[in-house]
PDB file of C-alpha atoms in Angstrom:
ATOM      1  CA  MET A 297      -0.069  -0.333  -0.331  1.00  0.00           C
ATOM      2  CA  LYS A 298       3.022   2.395   0.842  1.00  0.00           C
ATOM      3  CA  ASN A 299       4.307   1.447  -2.123  1.00  0.00           C
ATOM      4  CA  LYS A 300       1.324   2.757  -4.430  1.00  0.00           C
ATOM      5  CA  VAL A 301       1.290   5.808  -2.638  1.00  0.00           C
ATOM      6  CA  VAL A 302       5.187   6.308  -3.257  1.00  0.00           C
ATOM      7  CA  VAL A 303       4.486   5.602  -6.637  1.00  0.00           C
ATOM      8  CA  ALA A 304       1.657   8.114  -7.423  1.00  0.00           C
ATOM      9  CA  ASN A 305       3.381  10.656  -5.152  1.00  0.00           C
ATOM     10  CA  GLU A 306       6.372  10.263  -7.362  1.00  0.00           C
ATOM     11  CA  LYS A 307       4.084  10.553 -10.555  1.00  0.00           C
ATOM     12  CA  GLN A 308       2.719  13.439  -9.439  1.00  0.00           C
ATOM     13  CA  ILE A 309       5.565  15.125  -8.584  1.00  0.00           C
ATOM     14  CA  SER A 310       6.962  14.319 -11.765  1.00  0.00           C
ATOM     15  CA  LYS A 311       4.102  16.113 -13.663  1.00  0.00           C
ATOM     16  CA  ARG A 312       4.283  19.116 -11.702  1.00  0.00           C
ATOM     17  CA  ILE A 313       8.295  19.187 -12.764  1.00  0.00           C
ATOM     18  CA  THR A 314       7.181  19.115 -16.269  1.00  0.00           C
ATOM     19  CA  ARG A 315       4.505  21.285 -16.352  1.00  0.00           C
ATOM     20  CA  ASN A 316       7.068  23.941 -14.440  1.00  0.00           C
ATOM     21  CA  LYS A 317       9.549  23.394 -17.247  1.00  0.00           C
ATOM     22  CA  LEU A 318       7.166  23.794 -19.920  1.00  0.00           C
ATOM     23  CA  ALA A 319       5.954  27.080 -18.367  1.00  0.00           C
ATOM     24  CA  LYS A 320       9.640  28.426 -17.665  1.00  0.00           C
ATOM     25  CA  GLY A 321      10.266  27.688 -21.084  1.00  0.00           C
ATOM     26  CA  LEU A 322       7.515  29.611 -22.315  1.00  0.00           C
ATOM     27  CA  PHE A 323       8.086  32.569 -20.448  1.00  0.00           C
ATOM     28  CA  LEU A 324      11.575  32.120 -21.609  1.00  0.00           C
ATOM     29  CA  ALA A 325      10.401  32.070 -25.256  1.00  0.00           C
ATOM     30  CA  ALA A 326       8.293  35.332 -25.026  1.00  0.00           C
ATOM     31  CA  THR A 327      11.156  37.348 -22.841  1.00  0.00           C
ATOM     32  CA  LEU A 328      13.786  36.198 -25.441  1.00  0.00           C
ATOM     33  CA  PHE A 329      11.227  37.255 -28.491  1.00  0.00           C
ATOM     34  CA  GLY A 330      10.152  40.802 -26.897  1.00  0.00           C
ATOM     35  CA  MET A 331      14.144  41.401 -26.502  1.00  0.00           C
ATOM     36  CA  ILE A 332      14.735  40.247 -29.870  1.00  0.00           C
ATOM     37  CA  VAL A 333      11.866  42.408 -31.479  1.00  0.00           C
ATOM     38  CA  LEU A 334      13.211  45.697 -29.548  1.00  0.00           C
ATOM     39  CA  ALA A 335      16.991  44.689 -30.248  1.00  0.00           C
ATOM     40  CA  THR A 336      16.062  44.349 -33.909  1.00  0.00           C
ATOM     41  CA  LEU A 337      14.107  47.899 -33.905  1.00  0.00           C
ATOM     42  CA  ILE A 338      16.718  49.911 -32.028  1.00  0.00           C
ATOM     43  CA  VAL A 339      19.655  48.475 -34.365  1.00  0.00           C
ATOM     44  CA  ARG A 340      17.688  49.234 -37.622  1.00  0.00           C
ATOM     45  CA  ILE A 341      16.846  52.867 -36.216  1.00  0.00           C
ATOM     46  CA  VAL A 342      20.374  53.611 -34.910  1.00  0.00           C
ATOM     47  CA  THR A 343      21.721  52.269 -38.300  1.00  0.00           C
ATOM     48  CA  GLN A 344      19.577  54.125 -40.563  1.00  0.00           C
ATOM     49  CA  GLY A 345      19.611  57.668 -38.682  1.00  0.00           C
ATOM     50  CA  ILE A 346      23.015  57.778 -37.051  1.00  0.00           C
ATOM     51  CA  GLY A 347      24.596  59.768 -40.054  1.00  0.00           C
ATOM     52  CA  TYR A 348      21.846  62.539 -39.769  1.00  0.00           C
ATOM     53  CA  LEU A 349      22.633  62.837 -35.857  1.00  0.00           C
ATOM     54  CA  ASP A 350      24.843  65.591 -35.349  1.00  0.00           C
ATOM     55  CA  PHE A 351      24.556  69.259 -33.336  1.00  0.00           C
ATOM     56  CA  GLY A 352      23.144  70.775 -36.624  1.00  0.00           C
ATOM     57  CA  PHE A 353      20.084  68.528 -36.421  1.00  0.00           C
ATOM     58  CA  LEU A 354      19.305  69.168 -33.207  1.00  0.00           C
ATOM     59  CA  THR A 355      19.617  73.222 -33.787  1.00  0.00           C
ATOM     60  CA  SER A 356      17.693  73.172 -37.214  1.00  0.00           C
ATOM     61  CA  TYR A 357      14.533  73.847 -38.286  1.00  0.00           C
ATOM     62  CA  ALA A 358      12.062  71.437 -40.306  1.00  0.00           C
ATOM     63  CA  SER A 359      12.986  71.757 -44.003  1.00  0.00           C
ATOM     64  CA  ARG A 360      11.793  70.512 -47.463  1.00  0.00           C
ATOM     65  CA  ARG A 361      15.575  69.346 -47.978  1.00  0.00           C
ATOM     66  CA  PRO A 362      16.416  66.303 -45.891  1.00  0.00           C
ATOM     67  CA  GLU A 363      20.115  67.494 -45.262  1.00  0.00           C
ATOM     68  CA  ASP A 364      19.092  70.543 -43.883  1.00  0.00           C
ATOM     69  CA  ALA A 365      15.924  69.386 -41.617  1.00  0.00           C
ATOM     70  CA  GLY A 366      16.325  69.637 -37.914  1.00  0.00           C
ATOM     71  CA  ILE A 367      13.982  69.084 -34.872  1.00  0.00           C
ATOM     72  CA  LYS A 368      14.819  72.279 -32.885  1.00  0.00           C
ATOM     73  CA  ALA A 369      10.835  73.441 -33.155  1.00  0.00           C
ATOM     74  CA  ALA A 370       9.767  69.879 -32.372  1.00  0.00           C
ATOM     75  CA  ILE A 371      11.810  69.930 -29.035  1.00  0.00           C
ATOM     76  CA  LEU A 372      11.054  73.443 -28.120  1.00  0.00           C
ATOM     77  CA  GLY A 373       7.231  72.551 -28.630  1.00  0.00           C
ATOM     78  CA  THR A 374       7.789  69.099 -26.235  1.00  0.00           C
ATOM     79  CA  VAL A 375       9.300  71.737 -23.796  1.00  0.00           C
ATOM     80  CA  TRP A 376       6.510  73.752 -24.153  1.00  0.00           C
ATOM     81  CA  ILE A 377       3.515  71.140 -23.724  1.00  0.00           C
ATOM     82  CA  MET A 378       5.371  69.492 -20.904  1.00  0.00           C
ATOM     83  CA  SER A 379       5.810  72.784 -19.176  1.00  0.00           C
ATOM     84  CA  ILE A 380       2.038  73.042 -19.300  1.00  0.00           C
ATOM     85  CA  THR A 381       1.425  69.244 -18.498  1.00  0.00           C
ATOM     86  CA  ILE A 382       3.527  68.816 -15.732  1.00  0.00           C
ATOM     87  CA  PRO A 383       2.028  71.518 -13.251  1.00  0.00           C
ATOM     88  CA  VAL A 384      -1.490  70.733 -14.133  1.00  0.00           C
ATOM     89  CA  SER A 385      -1.633  66.797 -14.232  1.00  0.00           C
ATOM     90  CA  LEU A 386       0.764  66.748 -10.679  1.00  0.00           C
ATOM     91  CA  ILE A 387      -1.659  69.213  -8.765  1.00  0.00           C
ATOM     92  CA  LEU A 388      -4.777  67.818 -10.080  1.00  0.00           C
ATOM     93  CA  GLY A 389      -3.381  64.401  -9.836  1.00  0.00           C
ATOM     94  CA  VAL A 390      -2.072  64.246  -6.491  1.00  0.00           C
ATOM     95  CA  GLY A 391      -5.036  66.434  -4.978  1.00  0.00           C
ATOM     96  CA  THR A 392      -7.540  64.121  -6.410  1.00  0.00           C
ATOM     97  CA  SER A 393      -5.764  61.330  -4.730  1.00  0.00           C
ATOM     98  CA  ILE A 394      -5.177  62.776  -1.546  1.00  0.00           C
ATOM     99  CA  TYR A 395      -8.874  63.698  -1.576  1.00  0.00           C
ATOM    100  CA  LEU A 396     -10.116  60.230  -2.648  1.00  0.00           C
ATOM    101  CA  GLU A 397      -7.989  58.203   0.026  1.00  0.00           C
ATOM    102  CA  GLU A 398      -7.998  60.454   3.220  1.00  0.00           C
ATOM    103  CA  TYR A 399     -11.317  62.957   2.906  1.00  0.00           C
ATOM    104  CA  ALA A 400     -13.791  61.179   0.748  1.00  0.00           C
ATOM    105  CA  PRO A 401     -16.299  58.741   2.306  1.00  0.00           C
ATOM    106  CA  LYS A 402     -16.120  55.559   1.549  1.00  0.00           C
ATOM    107  CA  ASN A 403     -19.500  54.696  -0.045  1.00  0.00           C
ATOM    108  CA  LYS A 404     -20.861  53.744  -3.621  1.00  0.00           C
ATOM    109  CA  PHE A 405     -20.322  57.166  -5.455  1.00  0.00           C
ATOM    110  CA  THR A 406     -16.422  57.127  -4.296  1.00  0.00           C
ATOM    111  CA  ARG A 407     -15.999  53.595  -5.663  1.00  0.00           C
ATOM    112  CA  PHE A 408     -17.955  54.351  -8.946  1.00  0.00           C
ATOM    113  CA  ILE A 409     -15.223  57.664  -9.277  1.00  0.00           C
ATOM    114  CA  GLU A 410     -12.325  55.097  -8.277  1.00  0.00           C
ATOM    115  CA  LEU A 411     -13.687  52.666 -10.918  1.00  0.00           C
ATOM    116  CA  ASN A 412     -13.866  55.088 -13.747  1.00  0.00           C
ATOM    117  CA  LEU A 413     -10.388  56.816 -12.937  1.00  0.00           C
ATOM    118  CA  ALA A 414      -8.538  53.179 -13.405  1.00  0.00           C
ATOM    119  CA  ASN A 415     -10.940  52.612 -16.939  1.00  0.00           C
ATOM    120  CA  LEU A 416      -9.649  56.157 -18.065  1.00  0.00           C
ATOM    121  CA  ALA A 417      -6.319  55.236 -17.568  1.00  0.00           C
ATOM    122  CA  GLY A 418      -6.714  52.798 -20.546  1.00  0.00           C
ATOM    123  CA  VAL A 419      -8.778  54.313 -22.485  1.00  0.00           C
ATOM    124  CA  PRO A 420      -7.042  55.323 -26.546  1.00  0.00           C
ATOM    125  CA  SER A 421      -5.332  58.671 -26.742  1.00  0.00           C
ATOM    126  CA  VAL A 422      -7.342  59.368 -29.761  1.00  0.00           C
ATOM    127  CA  VAL A 423     -10.724  59.876 -27.205  1.00  0.00           C
ATOM    128  CA  PHE A 424      -8.771  62.386 -25.215  1.00  0.00           C
ATOM    129  CA  GLY A 425      -7.868  64.340 -28.312  1.00  0.00           C
ATOM    130  CA  LEU A 426     -11.264  64.177 -29.356  1.00  0.00           C
ATOM    131  CA  LEU A 427     -11.967  65.714 -25.761  1.00  0.00           C
ATOM    132  CA  GLY A 428      -9.432  68.385 -26.241  1.00  0.00           C
ATOM    133  CA  LEU A 429     -10.624  69.319 -29.707  1.00  0.00           C
ATOM    134  CA  THR A 430     -14.388  69.882 -28.775  1.00  0.00           C
ATOM    135  CA  VAL A 431     -13.532  71.617 -25.178  1.00  0.00           C
ATOM    136  CA  PHE A 432     -10.517  73.249 -24.794  1.00  0.00           C
ATOM    137  CA  VAL A 433      -9.855  74.280 -28.919  1.00  0.00           C
ATOM    138  CA  ARG A 434     -13.960  74.845 -29.930  1.00  0.00           C
ATOM    139  CA  LEU A 435     -15.799  75.396 -26.890  1.00  0.00           C
ATOM    140  CA  LEU A 436     -13.154  77.327 -24.688  1.00  0.00           C
ATOM    141  CA  GLU A 437     -11.734  79.359 -27.915  1.00  0.00           C
ATOM    142  CA  MET A 438      -8.398  78.308 -27.254  1.00  0.00           C
ATOM    143  CA  GLY A 439      -7.350  77.757 -30.790  1.00  0.00           C
ATOM    144  CA  ARG A 440      -4.444  75.116 -32.072  1.00  0.00           C
ATOM    145  CA  SER A 441      -2.357  76.048 -29.661  1.00  0.00           C
ATOM    146  CA  ILE A 442       0.337  75.282 -26.812  1.00  0.00           C
ATOM    147  CA  LEU A 443      -2.400  75.589 -24.003  1.00  0.00           C
ATOM    148  CA  ALA A 444      -4.943  73.536 -25.705  1.00  0.00           C
ATOM    149  CA  GLY A 445      -2.194  70.854 -26.205  1.00  0.00           C
ATOM    150  CA  GLY A 446      -0.854  70.575 -22.635  1.00  0.00           C
ATOM    151  CA  LEU A 447      -4.309  70.702 -21.091  1.00  0.00           C
ATOM    152  CA  THR A 448      -5.286  67.676 -23.221  1.00  0.00           C
ATOM    153  CA  MET A 449      -2.205  66.004 -22.348  1.00  0.00           C
ATOM    154  CA  SER A 450      -2.925  66.787 -18.922  1.00  0.00           C
ATOM    155  CA  LEU A 451      -6.382  65.054 -19.371  1.00  0.00           C
ATOM    156  CA  LEU A 452      -4.373  62.310 -21.213  1.00  0.00           C
ATOM    157  CA  ILE A 453      -1.825  61.263 -18.164  1.00  0.00           C
ATOM    158  CA  LEU A 454      -4.114  62.551 -15.144  1.00  0.00           C
ATOM    159  CA  PRO A 455      -5.976  58.944 -14.823  1.00  0.00           C
ATOM    160  CA  VAL A 456      -2.542  57.509 -14.408  1.00  0.00           C
ATOM    161  CA  ILE A 457      -0.987  59.819 -11.821  1.00  0.00           C
ATOM    162  CA  VAL A 458      -4.227  59.460  -9.659  1.00  0.00           C
ATOM    163  CA  VAL A 459      -3.853  55.826  -9.569  1.00  0.00           C
ATOM    164  CA  ALA A 460      -0.085  55.528  -9.140  1.00  0.00           C
ATOM    165  CA  SER A 461      -0.610  58.391  -6.266  1.00  0.00           C
ATOM    166  CA  LYS A 462      -3.378  56.381  -4.652  1.00  0.00           C
ATOM    167  CA  GLU A 463      -1.491  53.410  -4.487  1.00  0.00           C
ATOM    168  CA  ALA A 464       1.720  54.904  -3.021  1.00  0.00           C
ATOM    169  CA  ILE A 465      -0.554  56.747  -0.317  1.00  0.00           C
ATOM    170  CA  ARG A 466      -2.505  53.336   0.338  1.00  0.00           C
ATOM    171  CA  SER A 467       0.840  51.792   0.951  1.00  0.00           C
ATOM    172  CA  ILE A 468       1.657  53.820   4.131  1.00  0.00           C
ATOM    173  CA  PRO A 469       1.100  51.789   7.154  1.00  0.00           C
ATOM    174  CA  GLN A 470      -1.603  52.594   9.652  1.00  0.00           C
ATOM    175  CA  GLU A 471       0.784  52.831  12.572  1.00  0.00           C
ATOM    176  CA  GLN A 472       2.445  55.780  10.777  1.00  0.00           C
ATOM    177  CA  TYR A 473      -1.075  57.747  11.268  1.00  0.00           C
ATOM    178  CA  GLU A 474      -1.718  56.471  14.599  1.00  0.00           C
ATOM    179  CA  ALA A 475       1.561  57.718  15.825  1.00  0.00           C
ATOM    180  CA  ALA A 476       0.838  60.995  14.384  1.00  0.00           C
ATOM    181  CA  TYR A 477      -2.887  61.319  15.964  1.00  0.00           C
ATOM    182  CA  ALA A 478      -1.291  60.103  19.551  1.00  0.00           C
ATOM    183  CA  MET A 479       1.141  63.084  19.091  1.00  0.00           C
ATOM    184  CA  GLY A 480      -2.134  65.410  18.675  1.00  0.00           C
ATOM    185  CA  ALA A 481      -1.301  66.119  14.804  1.00  0.00           C
ATOM    186  CA  THR A 482      -4.585  67.151  12.912  1.00  0.00           C
ATOM    187  CA  LYS A 483      -5.527  66.224   9.325  1.00  0.00           C
ATOM    188  CA  TRP A 484      -3.951  68.320   7.561  1.00  0.00           C
ATOM    189  CA  GLN A 485      -0.838  68.162   9.694  1.00  0.00           C
ATOM    190  CA  ILE A 486      -0.726  64.391   8.958  1.00  0.00           C
ATOM    191  CA  ILE A 487      -1.014  65.000   5.392  1.00  0.00           C
ATOM    192  CA  ARG A 488       1.595  67.550   5.079  1.00  0.00           C
ATOM    193  CA  THR A 489       4.175  65.704   7.191  1.00  0.00           C
ATOM    194  CA  VAL A 490       3.705  62.089   7.113  1.00  0.00           C
ATOM    195  CA  VAL A 491       1.523  60.799   3.995  1.00  0.00           C
ATOM    196  CA  LEU A 492       3.656  63.220   1.351  1.00  0.00           C
ATOM    197  CA  PRO A 493       6.981  62.517   2.340  1.00  0.00           C
ATOM    198  CA  ALA A 494       6.288  58.708   2.767  1.00  0.00           C
ATOM    199  CA  ALA A 495       4.529  58.878  -0.892  1.00  0.00           C
ATOM    200  CA  THR A 496       6.938  61.170  -2.709  1.00  0.00           C
ATOM    201  CA  PRO A 497       8.682  58.199  -4.412  1.00  0.00           C
ATOM    202  CA  GLY A 498       5.565  56.165  -5.786  1.00  0.00           C
ATOM    203  CA  ILE A 499       3.905  59.378  -7.016  1.00  0.00           C
ATOM    204  CA  LEU A 500       7.188  60.657  -8.370  1.00  0.00           C
ATOM    205  CA  THR A 501       7.682  57.315 -10.125  1.00  0.00           C
ATOM    206  CA  GLY A 502       4.427  57.180 -11.465  1.00  0.00           C
ATOM    207  CA  ALA A 503       4.259  60.830 -12.752  1.00  0.00           C
ATOM    208  CA  ILE A 504       7.560  60.130 -14.442  1.00  0.00           C
ATOM    209  CA  LEU A 505       6.035  57.193 -16.516  1.00  0.00           C
ATOM    210  CA  SER A 506       3.205  58.728 -17.165  1.00  0.00           C
ATOM    211  CA  LEU A 507       5.025  62.037 -18.442  1.00  0.00           C
ATOM    212  CA  SER A 508       7.381  59.677 -20.787  1.00  0.00           C
ATOM    213  CA  ARG A 509       3.993  58.095 -22.247  1.00  0.00           C
ATOM    214  CA  GLY A 510       2.849  62.096 -23.002  1.00  0.00           C
ATOM    215  CA  VAL A 511       6.339  62.715 -24.459  1.00  0.00           C
ATOM    216  CA  GLY A 512       5.957  60.013 -26.951  1.00  0.00           C
ATOM    217  CA  GLU A 513       2.538  60.884 -27.827  1.00  0.00           C
ATOM    218  CA  THR A 514       1.175  61.559 -31.107  1.00  0.00           C
ATOM    219  CA  ALA A 515      -2.641  60.711 -31.751  1.00  0.00           C
ATOM    220  CA  SER A 516      -4.213  63.083 -29.119  1.00  0.00           C
ATOM    221  CA  LEU A 517      -2.509  65.878 -30.328  1.00  0.00           C
ATOM    222  CA  LEU A 518      -2.879  65.516 -34.246  1.00  0.00           C
ATOM    223  CA  MET A 519      -6.534  65.646 -33.252  1.00  0.00           C
ATOM    224  CA  ILE A 520      -6.233  69.000 -31.782  1.00  0.00           C
ATOM    225  CA  GLY A 521      -4.463  70.087 -34.799  1.00  0.00           C
ATOM    226  CA  ALA A 522      -0.704  70.198 -33.968  1.00  0.00           C
ATOM    227  CA  MET A 523       1.389  71.024 -37.007  1.00  0.00           C
ATOM    228  CA  THR A 524       3.166  68.817 -38.953  1.00  0.00           C
ATOM    229  CA  PHE A 525       5.844  71.400 -40.350  1.00  0.00           C
ATOM    230  CA  ILE A 526       6.796  74.488 -38.195  1.00  0.00           C
ATOM    231  CA  ALA A 527       9.992  76.743 -38.991  1.00  0.00           C
ATOM    232  CA  TYR A 528       9.900  78.984 -36.132  1.00  0.00           C
ATOM    233  CA  THR A 529      10.589  79.274 -32.263  1.00  0.00           C
ATOM    234  CA  PRO A 530       7.174  79.336 -30.067  1.00  0.00           C
ATOM    235  CA  THR A 531       6.873  82.065 -27.838  1.00  0.00           C
ATOM    236  CA  GLY A 532       3.814  82.135 -25.901  1.00  0.00           C
ATOM    237  CA  VAL A 533       1.186  79.536 -24.521  1.00  0.00           C
ATOM    238  CA  LEU A 534      -1.468  80.690 -27.698  1.00  0.00           C
ATOM    239  CA  ASP A 535       1.314  80.282 -30.797  1.00  0.00           C
ATOM    240  CA  GLY A 536       1.108  76.930 -32.866  1.00  0.00           C
ATOM    241  CA  PHE A 537       3.237  73.939 -32.447  1.00  0.00           C
ATOM    242  CA  THR A 538       4.526  70.682 -33.113  1.00  0.00           C
ATOM    243  CA  VAL A 539       6.372  67.850 -30.895  1.00  0.00           C
ATOM    244  CA  LEU A 540       8.725  65.387 -31.673  1.00  0.00           C
ATOM    245  CA  PRO A 541       6.551  62.289 -32.406  1.00  0.00           C
ATOM    246  CA  ILE A 542       4.612  64.398 -34.603  1.00  0.00           C
ATOM    247  CA  GLN A 543       7.718  65.747 -36.487  1.00  0.00           C
ATOM    248  CA  ILE A 544       8.738  62.057 -36.979  1.00  0.00           C
ATOM    249  CA  PHE A 545       5.771  60.742 -38.082  1.00  0.00           C
ATOM    250  CA  SER A 546       5.724  63.712 -41.001  1.00  0.00           C
ATOM    251  CA  TRP A 547       8.870  62.677 -42.101  1.00  0.00           C
ATOM    252  CA  ALA A 548       8.125  59.035 -42.103  1.00  0.00           C
ATOM    253  CA  SER A 549       5.074  59.609 -44.181  1.00  0.00           C
ATOM    254  CA  ARG A 550       7.309  60.869 -47.100  1.00  0.00           C
ATOM    255  CA  PRO A 551       8.217  58.756 -49.943  1.00  0.00           C
ATOM    256  CA  GLN A 552      11.808  59.982 -49.982  1.00  0.00           C
ATOM    257  CA  VAL A 553      14.139  57.606 -48.637  1.00  0.00           C
ATOM    258  CA  GLU A 554      16.336  60.377 -47.082  1.00  0.00           C
ATOM    259  CA  PHE A 555      13.387  61.494 -44.802  1.00  0.00           C
ATOM    260  CA  GLN A 556      13.243  57.695 -43.767  1.00  0.00           C
ATOM    261  CA  ALA A 557      16.676  58.444 -42.178  1.00  0.00           C
ATOM    262  CA  VAL A 558      15.674  61.728 -40.895  1.00  0.00           C
ATOM    263  CA  ALA A 559      12.639  60.475 -39.216  1.00  0.00           C
ATOM    264  CA  ALA A 560      15.201  57.494 -37.589  1.00  0.00           C
ATOM    265  CA  ALA A 561      17.513  60.253 -36.704  1.00  0.00           C
ATOM    266  CA  GLY A 562      14.512  61.921 -34.725  1.00  0.00           C
ATOM    267  CA  SER A 563      13.552  58.495 -33.109  1.00  0.00           C
ATOM    268  CA  ILE A 564      16.956  57.954 -31.688  1.00  0.00           C
ATOM    269  CA  VAL A 565      16.693  61.217 -29.807  1.00  0.00           C
ATOM    270  CA  LEU A 566      12.943  60.260 -28.526  1.00  0.00           C
ATOM    271  CA  LEU A 567      14.172  56.958 -27.445  1.00  0.00           C
ATOM    272  CA  ILE A 568      17.202  58.450 -25.490  1.00  0.00           C
ATOM    273  CA  ILE A 569      14.766  61.085 -24.073  1.00  0.00           C
ATOM    274  CA  LEU A 570      12.057  58.301 -22.903  1.00  0.00           C
ATOM    275  CA  ILE A 571      15.362  56.267 -21.618  1.00  0.00           C
ATOM    276  CA  VAL A 572      16.285  59.037 -19.299  1.00  0.00           C
ATOM    277  CA  MET A 573      12.743  59.493 -17.920  1.00  0.00           C
ATOM    278  CA  ASN A 574      12.210  55.500 -17.220  1.00  0.00           C
ATOM    279  CA  SER A 575      15.914  55.511 -16.153  1.00  0.00           C
ATOM    280  CA  LEU A 576      14.984  58.453 -13.206  1.00  0.00           C
ATOM    281  CA  ALA A 577      12.172  56.905 -12.427  1.00  0.00           C
ATOM    282  CA  ILE A 578      13.908  53.861 -11.652  1.00  0.00           C
ATOM    283  CA  VAL A 579      16.931  55.545  -9.543  1.00  0.00           C
ATOM    284  CA  ILE A 580      13.860  57.520  -7.438  1.00  0.00           C
ATOM    285  CA  ARG A 581      11.909  54.472  -6.831  1.00  0.00           C
ATOM    286  CA  ASN A 582      15.157  52.415  -5.660  1.00  0.00           C
ATOM    287  CA  LYS A 583      16.719  55.350  -3.774  1.00  0.00           C
ATOM    288  CA  TYR A 584      14.164  56.881  -1.844  1.00  0.00           C
ATOM    289  CA  SER A 585      11.570  54.301  -1.201  1.00  0.00           C
ATOM    290  CA  LYS A 586      10.977  52.723   2.489  1.00  0.00           C
ATOM    291  CA  ARG A 587      10.196  49.480   3.227  1.00  0.00           C
ATOM    292  CA  TYR A 588       8.135  49.266   5.854  1.00  0.00           C
TER     293      TYR A 588
END
């Protein structure tokens, strides 16, 4: 009887080991496939665009001649858009998360809001572009301006910042609150001196990752009428603009082979910016996050 039980257990363990090896091989194959595709894409972009990447490319405006084309206007337009997007999205996003976690009553309406915020984080960017076109460009008569683009981009990344900030605040142990209340602190004092310092690494990580998504965004800004060709530097928030992804899209859509290489050079610059932003998020998370 014991031998039969032992044999049955051995067979069961053997099946589990086999399934584990199959799952491990499947996951490894999926990882390798993604890495190979990414490496192929990077190698192709670098080999195709490295010849056009120089200081003149960074300081020149767009041109109809590929040898004279540059991304100065696109870089400055991206900076202008982010200068509006960052403060608006951070202030509204962090404020919303603080209210939902610290002040809002835990009822069905609050859960309904949280559910919709989570759903909005996965909505396609073109939907936010249509919303920005309707509200900011036409209803508020901002026109196809930097201000309308920055506010539209804020709507796009706001749900992601809210969700990330809520999770960062929620991860703070209850003992921290109880200790602060025992010291006689008020609700706002606890938020200012306990909650925000402890949640800042998580908030910043989520904010930087969402902003890196915004930097590479095209569809929402195309919907509100961002220009594909601009040969001047914006001087105010009501000026027209273009951004790096739209400029790259404009070059890539042209039939000349030379413009394909120029688009690859612009993609290299965009990749460098995204890698720097994501690396900064990783550094902040690893250096400043606390383990409770």
